[in-house]
């Protein structure tokens, strides 16, 4: 299972790079980074990681999405183009896939959107677990549905669980058998932390210092 870091912060990528396979970002994360040299930011992140770095298009229409996607793909060889699960986004996915450009279909909230992403040759589809939970739906159930549909029909599109808000989301996604997850730096950090590990270390240290 691939682990991506959901961030546009170069320092977090450098800090966690031993544990991640790639990076995903979105316009909100880029805005939060405070960086205005967008291309420079993308290059700095791509250089640190050999796996995919998903960069989202801002354009809405099919033609504009393709122009923007082609510019983004030229910035670095591991750029993966993030497109929304809309009519135009899916059409653009079909075209980019046939041109050999990797794609990540984002803002996926239903199995039918995921099915279309697979039919259009997407490299990844990103169901948003937390945002579905926020409106009273079951994000994990959607992941399960998509993983089953893709397995039944042997689609190659990889299921990338996004909008992961807690460790239970992550564990459930892993148990279901998603191909990838994207985690905020805060959630990734929580994967390391356990109070019994800290307590155990303190006990070992104390016992070692008090040994005869
Ligand atoms: C995924 O690619 C998105 O950037 C992200 O996971 C969205 O998460 P959020 O719903 O916590 O903003």
PDB file of C-alpha atoms and ligand atoms in Angstrom:
ATOM      1  CA  UNK A   1       0.000   0.000   0.000  1.00  0.00           C
ATOM      2  CA  UNK A   2       1.452   3.327  -1.011  1.00  0.00           C
ATOM      3  CA  UNK A   3       1.499   6.133   1.542  1.00  0.00           C
ATOM      4  CA  UNK A   4       1.323   9.681   0.242  1.00  0.00           C
ATOM      5  CA  UNK A   5       1.784  12.835   2.258  1.00  0.00           C
ATOM      6  CA  UNK A   6      -1.095  15.291   1.800  1.00  0.00           C
ATOM      7  CA  UNK A   7       0.748  18.592   1.906  1.00  0.00           C
ATOM      8  CA  UNK A   8       2.289  21.425  -0.085  1.00  0.00           C
ATOM      9  CA  UNK A   9       4.876  22.074   2.616  1.00  0.00           C
ATOM     10  CA  UNK A  10       8.417  21.278   1.478  1.00  0.00           C
ATOM     11  CA  UNK A  11       9.678  20.943   5.050  1.00  0.00           C
ATOM     12  CA  UNK A  12       7.141  18.235   5.888  1.00  0.00           C
ATOM     13  CA  UNK A  13       8.084  16.316   2.740  1.00  0.00           C
ATOM     14  CA  UNK A  14      11.773  16.466   3.732  1.00  0.00           C
ATOM     15  CA  UNK A  15      10.984  15.452   7.320  1.00  0.00           C
ATOM     16  CA  UNK A  16       8.828  12.414   6.464  1.00  0.00           C
ATOM     17  CA  UNK A  17      10.468  11.355   3.223  1.00  0.00           C
ATOM     18  CA  UNK A  18      11.767   8.011   4.587  1.00  0.00           C
ATOM     19  CA  UNK A  19       8.158   6.929   5.170  1.00  0.00           C
ATOM     20  CA  UNK A  20       6.303   8.147   2.107  1.00  0.00           C
ATOM     21  CA  UNK A  21       5.952   7.008  -1.493  1.00  0.00           C
ATOM     22  CA  UNK A  22       4.795  10.337  -2.880  1.00  0.00           C
ATOM     23  CA  UNK A  23       2.841  13.507  -2.229  1.00  0.00           C
ATOM     24  CA  UNK A  24      -0.654  14.802  -2.965  1.00  0.00           C
ATOM     25  CA  UNK A  25      -1.583  18.448  -2.890  1.00  0.00           C
ATOM     26  CA  UNK A  26      -4.629  20.535  -3.675  1.00  0.00           C
ATOM     27  CA  UNK A  27      -5.271  24.261  -4.215  1.00  0.00           C
ATOM     28  CA  UNK A  28      -6.190  24.784  -0.535  1.00  0.00           C
ATOM     29  CA  UNK A  29      -2.924  23.209   0.623  1.00  0.00           C
ATOM     30  CA  UNK A  30      -0.906  25.297  -1.850  1.00  0.00           C
ATOM     31  CA  UNK A  31      -2.656  28.461  -0.592  1.00  0.00           C
ATOM     32  CA  UNK A  32      -1.871  27.435   2.991  1.00  0.00           C
ATOM     33  CA  UNK A  33       1.825  26.967   2.145  1.00  0.00           C
ATOM     34  CA  UNK A  34       2.096  30.718   1.560  1.00  0.00           C
ATOM     35  CA  UNK A  35       4.338  30.112  -1.487  1.00  0.00           C
ATOM     36  CA  UNK A  36       3.667  32.206  -4.582  1.00  0.00           C
ATOM     37  CA  UNK A  37       6.302  30.588  -6.858  1.00  0.00           C
ATOM     38  CA  UNK A  38       4.061  27.653  -7.723  1.00  0.00           C
ATOM     39  CA  UNK A  39       6.401  26.051 -10.245  1.00  0.00           C
ATOM     40  CA  UNK A  40       9.366  26.355  -7.878  1.00  0.00           C
ATOM     41  CA  UNK A  41       7.335  24.749  -5.107  1.00  0.00           C
ATOM     42  CA  UNK A  42       6.337  21.821  -7.331  1.00  0.00           C
ATOM     43  CA  UNK A  43       9.957  21.271  -8.418  1.00  0.00           C
ATOM     44  CA  UNK A  44      11.266  21.335  -4.849  1.00  0.00           C
ATOM     45  CA  UNK A  45       8.740  18.719  -3.766  1.00  0.00           C
ATOM     46  CA  UNK A  46       9.151  16.509  -6.839  1.00  0.00           C
ATOM     47  CA  UNK A  47      12.956  16.466  -6.478  1.00  0.00           C
ATOM     48  CA  UNK A  48      12.725  14.990  -2.992  1.00  0.00           C
ATOM     49  CA  UNK A  49      10.589  11.980  -3.890  1.00  0.00           C
ATOM     50  CA  UNK A  50      10.778   9.408  -6.674  1.00  0.00           C
ATOM     51  CA  UNK A  51       7.064   8.443  -6.513  1.00  0.00           C
ATOM     52  CA  UNK A  52       4.078  10.351  -7.837  1.00  0.00           C
ATOM     53  CA  UNK A  53       3.390  13.927  -6.799  1.00  0.00           C
ATOM     54  CA  UNK A  54      -0.258  14.766  -7.518  1.00  0.00           C
ATOM     55  CA  UNK A  55      -0.794  18.358  -8.619  1.00  0.00           C
ATOM     56  CA  UNK A  56      -4.344  19.583  -9.166  1.00  0.00           C
ATOM     57  CA  UNK A  57      -5.489  21.602 -12.166  1.00  0.00           C
ATOM     58  CA  UNK A  58      -7.301  24.850 -11.392  1.00  0.00           C
ATOM     59  CA  UNK A  59      -9.077  25.131 -14.766  1.00  0.00           C
ATOM     60  CA  UNK A  60     -12.654  23.935 -15.212  1.00  0.00           C
ATOM     61  CA  UNK A  61     -13.260  23.335 -18.913  1.00  0.00           C
ATOM     62  CA  UNK A  62     -11.863  20.375 -20.877  1.00  0.00           C
ATOM     63  CA  UNK A  63      -9.563  22.377 -23.190  1.00  0.00           C
ATOM     64  CA  UNK A  64      -8.151  24.542 -20.404  1.00  0.00           C
ATOM     65  CA  UNK A  65      -7.611  21.512 -18.182  1.00  0.00           C
ATOM     66  CA  UNK A  66      -5.581  19.835 -20.909  1.00  0.00           C
ATOM     67  CA  UNK A  67      -3.418  22.908 -21.537  1.00  0.00           C
ATOM     68  CA  UNK A  68      -2.774  23.310 -17.811  1.00  0.00           C
ATOM     69  CA  UNK A  69      -2.165  19.583 -17.287  1.00  0.00           C
ATOM     70  CA  UNK A  70       0.419  19.475 -20.061  1.00  0.00           C
ATOM     71  CA  UNK A  71       2.260  22.469 -18.567  1.00  0.00           C
ATOM     72  CA  UNK A  72       2.246  20.865 -15.117  1.00  0.00           C
ATOM     73  CA  UNK A  73       3.423  17.509 -16.448  1.00  0.00           C
ATOM     74  CA  UNK A  74       6.466  19.201 -17.991  1.00  0.00           C
ATOM     75  CA  UNK A  75       7.659  20.588 -14.648  1.00  0.00           C
ATOM     76  CA  UNK A  76       9.009  17.261 -13.380  1.00  0.00           C
ATOM     77  CA  UNK A  77       8.893  13.637 -14.474  1.00  0.00           C
ATOM     78  CA  UNK A  78       6.971  12.350 -11.433  1.00  0.00           C
ATOM     79  CA  UNK A  79       4.069  14.817 -11.654  1.00  0.00           C
ATOM     80  CA  UNK A  80       0.670  13.094 -11.606  1.00  0.00           C
ATOM     81  CA  UNK A  81      -2.208  15.286 -12.800  1.00  0.00           C
ATOM     82  CA  UNK A  82      -5.085  15.656 -10.375  1.00  0.00           C
ATOM     83  CA  UNK A  83      -8.421  16.220 -12.088  1.00  0.00           C
ATOM     84  CA  UNK A  84     -11.892  16.522 -10.586  1.00  0.00           C
ATOM     85  CA  UNK A  85     -14.457  13.728 -11.063  1.00  0.00           C
ATOM     86  CA  UNK A  86     -16.587  15.890 -13.369  1.00  0.00           C
ATOM     87  CA  UNK A  87     -17.657  15.372 -16.983  1.00  0.00           C
ATOM     88  CA  UNK A  88     -14.755  17.519 -18.228  1.00  0.00           C
ATOM     89  CA  UNK A  89     -12.283  16.142 -15.701  1.00  0.00           C
ATOM     90  CA  UNK A  90     -13.066  12.579 -16.749  1.00  0.00           C
ATOM     91  CA  UNK A  91     -12.800  13.453 -20.446  1.00  0.00           C
ATOM     92  CA  UNK A  92      -9.444  15.105 -19.789  1.00  0.00           C
ATOM     93  CA  UNK A  93      -8.389  11.979 -17.897  1.00  0.00           C
ATOM     94  CA  UNK A  94      -9.195   9.817 -20.919  1.00  0.00           C
ATOM     95  CA  UNK A  95      -7.023  12.042 -23.141  1.00  0.00           C
ATOM     96  CA  UNK A  96      -4.091  12.319 -20.723  1.00  0.00           C
ATOM     97  CA  UNK A  97      -4.141   8.560 -20.083  1.00  0.00           C
ATOM     98  CA  UNK A  98      -3.917   7.878 -23.800  1.00  0.00           C
ATOM     99  CA  UNK A  99      -0.948  10.289 -23.921  1.00  0.00           C
ATOM    100  CA  UNK A 100       0.756   8.321 -21.120  1.00  0.00           C
ATOM    101  CA  UNK A 101       0.393  11.049 -18.463  1.00  0.00           C
ATOM    102  CA  UNK A 102      -0.464   9.729 -14.972  1.00  0.00           C
ATOM    103  CA  UNK A 103      -3.710  11.005 -13.444  1.00  0.00           C
ATOM    104  CA  UNK A 104      -5.401  11.126 -10.060  1.00  0.00           C
ATOM    105  CA  UNK A 105      -9.182  11.666 -10.143  1.00  0.00           C
ATOM    106  CA  UNK A 106     -10.014  13.676  -7.079  1.00  0.00           C
ATOM    107  CA  UNK A 107     -13.169  14.739  -5.225  1.00  0.00           C
ATOM    108  CA  UNK A 108     -14.646  11.270  -5.738  1.00  0.00           C
ATOM    109  CA  UNK A 109     -17.774  10.765  -3.640  1.00  0.00           C
ATOM    110  CA  UNK A 110     -19.492   7.828  -5.353  1.00  0.00           C
ATOM    111  CA  UNK A 111     -18.799   4.413  -6.854  1.00  0.00           C
ATOM    112  CA  UNK A 112     -20.179   5.563 -10.183  1.00  0.00           C
ATOM    113  CA  UNK A 113     -17.610   8.360 -10.381  1.00  0.00           C
ATOM    114  CA  UNK A 114     -14.894   5.831  -9.512  1.00  0.00           C
ATOM    115  CA  UNK A 115     -16.181   3.439 -12.161  1.00  0.00           C
ATOM    116  CA  UNK A 116     -15.953   6.178 -14.802  1.00  0.00           C
ATOM    117  CA  UNK A 117     -12.448   7.096 -13.627  1.00  0.00           C
ATOM    118  CA  UNK A 118     -11.385   3.471 -14.138  1.00  0.00           C
ATOM    119  CA  UNK A 119     -13.051   3.364 -17.571  1.00  0.00           C
ATOM    120  CA  UNK A 120     -11.125   6.529 -18.522  1.00  0.00           C
ATOM    121  CA  UNK A 121      -7.806   4.920 -17.568  1.00  0.00           C
ATOM    122  CA  UNK A 122      -7.082   6.932 -14.424  1.00  0.00           C
ATOM    123  CA  UNK A 123      -3.919   5.936 -12.577  1.00  0.00           C
ATOM    124  CA  UNK A 124      -5.571   6.722  -9.224  1.00  0.00           C
ATOM    125  CA  UNK A 125      -9.033   7.607  -8.015  1.00  0.00           C
ATOM    126  CA  UNK A 126      -9.315   9.424  -4.689  1.00  0.00           C
ATOM    127  CA  UNK A 127     -12.518   8.834  -2.672  1.00  0.00           C
ATOM    128  CA  UNK A 128     -12.782  11.453   0.109  1.00  0.00           C
ATOM    129  CA  UNK A 129     -13.597   9.499   3.270  1.00  0.00           C
ATOM    130  CA  UNK A 130     -13.728  12.297   5.878  1.00  0.00           C
ATOM    131  CA  UNK A 131     -15.794  14.702   3.808  1.00  0.00           C
ATOM    132  CA  UNK A 132     -18.439  11.997   3.298  1.00  0.00           C
ATOM    133  CA  UNK A 133     -18.503  11.277   7.034  1.00  0.00           C
ATOM    134  CA  UNK A 134     -18.919  15.033   7.604  1.00  0.00           C
ATOM    135  CA  UNK A 135     -22.295  14.962   5.831  1.00  0.00           C
ATOM    136  CA  UNK A 136     -23.491  11.833   7.631  1.00  0.00           C
ATOM    137  CA  UNK A 137     -22.502   9.272   4.982  1.00  0.00           C
ATOM    138  CA  UNK A 138     -20.099   6.358   5.421  1.00  0.00           C
ATOM    139  CA  UNK A 139     -16.774   7.118   3.725  1.00  0.00           C
ATOM    140  CA  UNK A 140     -15.224   3.761   4.594  1.00  0.00           C
ATOM    141  CA  UNK A 141     -18.215   1.924   3.078  1.00  0.00           C
ATOM    142  CA  UNK A 142     -17.589   3.790  -0.176  1.00  0.00           C
ATOM    143  CA  UNK A 143     -13.953   2.647  -0.187  1.00  0.00           C
ATOM    144  CA  UNK A 144     -15.065  -0.947   0.267  1.00  0.00           C
ATOM    145  CA  UNK A 145     -17.576  -0.678  -2.570  1.00  0.00           C
ATOM    146  CA  UNK A 146     -14.987   0.753  -4.964  1.00  0.00           C
ATOM    147  CA  UNK A 147     -12.295  -1.793  -4.034  1.00  0.00           C
ATOM    148  CA  UNK A 148     -14.819  -4.615  -4.671  1.00  0.00           C
ATOM    149  CA  UNK A 149     -15.984  -3.202  -8.008  1.00  0.00           C
ATOM    150  CA  UNK A 150     -12.403  -2.749  -9.228  1.00  0.00           C
ATOM    151  CA  UNK A 151     -11.440  -6.276  -8.124  1.00  0.00           C
ATOM    152  CA  UNK A 152     -14.520  -7.798  -9.806  1.00  0.00           C
ATOM    153  CA  UNK A 153     -13.785  -6.110 -13.121  1.00  0.00           C
ATOM    154  CA  UNK A 154      -9.988  -6.220 -12.812  1.00  0.00           C
ATOM    155  CA  UNK A 155      -9.582  -2.487 -13.317  1.00  0.00           C
ATOM    156  CA  UNK A 156      -6.014  -1.278 -12.946  1.00  0.00           C
ATOM    157  CA  UNK A 157      -6.918   2.122 -11.491  1.00  0.00           C
ATOM    158  CA  UNK A 158      -5.534   2.352  -7.973  1.00  0.00           C
ATOM    159  CA  UNK A 159      -7.851   3.301  -5.108  1.00  0.00           C
ATOM    160  CA  UNK A 160      -6.260   6.127  -3.099  1.00  0.00           C
ATOM    161  CA  UNK A 161      -8.115   6.818   0.147  1.00  0.00           C
ATOM    162  CA  UNK A 162      -8.125  10.585   0.736  1.00  0.00           C
ATOM    163  CA  UNK A 163      -9.533  12.932   3.358  1.00  0.00           C
ATOM    164  CA  UNK A 164      -8.362  10.551   6.081  1.00  0.00           C
ATOM    165  CA  UNK A 165      -9.195  12.241   9.372  1.00  0.00           C
ATOM    166  CA  UNK A 166      -8.123   9.697  11.973  1.00  0.00           C
ATOM    167  CA  UNK A 167      -6.219   6.444  12.507  1.00  0.00           C
ATOM    168  CA  UNK A 168      -9.404   4.383  12.340  1.00  0.00           C
ATOM    169  CA  UNK A 169      -9.987   5.630   8.795  1.00  0.00           C
ATOM    170  CA  UNK A 170      -6.430   4.591   7.939  1.00  0.00           C
ATOM    171  CA  UNK A 171      -6.700   1.136   9.521  1.00  0.00           C
ATOM    172  CA  UNK A 172     -10.083   0.468   7.896  1.00  0.00           C
ATOM    173  CA  UNK A 173      -8.726   1.554   4.509  1.00  0.00           C
ATOM    174  CA  UNK A 174      -5.729  -0.766   4.892  1.00  0.00           C
ATOM    175  CA  UNK A 175      -7.956  -3.707   5.946  1.00  0.00           C
ATOM    176  CA  UNK A 176     -10.255  -3.167   2.973  1.00  0.00           C
ATOM    177  CA  UNK A 177      -7.218  -3.344   0.712  1.00  0.00           C
ATOM    178  CA  UNK A 178      -6.985   0.102  -0.854  1.00  0.00           C
ATOM    179  CA  UNK A 179      -3.872   0.544  -2.990  1.00  0.00           C
ATOM    180  CA  UNK A 180      -2.871   3.848  -1.449  1.00  0.00           C
ATOM    181  CA  UNK A 181      -3.707   6.400   1.212  1.00  0.00           C
ATOM    182  CA  UNK A 182      -2.838  10.049   1.565  1.00  0.00           C
ATOM    183  CA  UNK A 183      -2.222  11.347   5.066  1.00  0.00           C
ATOM    184  CA  UNK A 184      -1.791  14.821   6.470  1.00  0.00           C
ATOM    185  CA  UNK A 185       1.507  15.285   8.359  1.00  0.00           C
ATOM    186  CA  UNK A 186      -0.541  15.320  11.591  1.00  0.00           C
ATOM    187  CA  UNK A 187      -2.138  11.912  10.911  1.00  0.00           C
ATOM    188  CA  UNK A 188       1.172  10.420   9.737  1.00  0.00           C
ATOM    189  CA  UNK A 189       2.802  11.615  12.964  1.00  0.00           C
ATOM    190  CA  UNK A 190       0.053   9.914  14.994  1.00  0.00           C
ATOM    191  CA  UNK A 191       1.061   6.593  13.384  1.00  0.00           C
ATOM    192  CA  UNK A 192       4.378   6.716  15.275  1.00  0.00           C
ATOM    193  CA  UNK A 193       3.042   7.840  18.599  1.00  0.00           C
ATOM    194  CA  UNK A 194       1.954   5.488  21.368  1.00  0.00           C
ATOM    195  CA  UNK A 195       2.012   6.363  25.079  1.00  0.00           C
ATOM    196  CA  UNK A 196       3.102   2.818  26.012  1.00  0.00           C
ATOM    197  CA  UNK A 197       6.189   3.131  23.782  1.00  0.00           C
ATOM    198  CA  UNK A 198       7.213   6.345  25.568  1.00  0.00           C
ATOM    199  CA  UNK A 199       6.408   4.857  28.975  1.00  0.00           C
ATOM    200  CA  UNK A 200       8.278   1.630  28.134  1.00  0.00           C
ATOM    201  CA  UNK A 201      11.362   3.584  27.093  1.00  0.00           C
ATOM    202  CA  UNK A 202      11.324   5.545  30.340  1.00  0.00           C
ATOM    203  CA  UNK A 203      11.110   2.303  32.343  1.00  0.00           C
ATOM    204  CA  UNK A 204      13.983   0.698  30.380  1.00  0.00           C
ATOM    205  CA  UNK A 205      16.117   3.818  30.837  1.00  0.00           C
ATOM    206  CA  UNK A 206      15.415   3.969  34.566  1.00  0.00           C
ATOM    207  CA  UNK A 207      16.107   0.239  35.075  1.00  0.00           C
ATOM    208  CA  UNK A 208      19.331   0.527  33.066  1.00  0.00           C
ATOM    209  CA  UNK A 209      20.551   3.455  35.148  1.00  0.00           C
ATOM    210  CA  UNK A 210      19.716   1.643  38.417  1.00  0.00           C
ATOM    211  CA  UNK A 211      21.368  -1.657  37.486  1.00  0.00           C
ATOM    212  CA  UNK A 212      24.067  -2.977  39.806  1.00  0.00           C
TER     213      UNK A 212
HETATM  214  C1  LIG B   1      -6.583  14.516  -1.318  1.00  0.00           C
HETATM  215  O1  LIG B   1      -5.914  14.433  -2.307  1.00  0.00           O
HETATM  216  C2  LIG B   1      -6.980  15.762  -0.665  1.00  0.00           C
HETATM  217  O2  LIG B   1      -5.932  16.696  -0.786  1.00  0.00           O
HETATM  218  C3  LIG B   1      -7.251  15.626   0.816  1.00  0.00           C
HETATM  219  O3  LIG B   1      -7.079  14.311   1.270  1.00  0.00           O
HETATM  220  C4  LIG B   1      -8.463  16.316   1.279  1.00  0.00           C
HETATM  221  O4  LIG B   1      -8.597  16.165   2.670  1.00  0.00           O
HETATM  222  P1  LIG B   1      -9.565  17.080   3.552  1.00  0.00           P
HETATM  223  O5  LIG B   1     -10.965  16.667   3.293  1.00  0.00           O
HETATM  224  O6  LIG B   1      -9.149  16.801   4.962  1.00  0.00           O
HETATM  225  O7  LIG B   1      -9.304  18.506   3.109  1.00  0.00           O
END
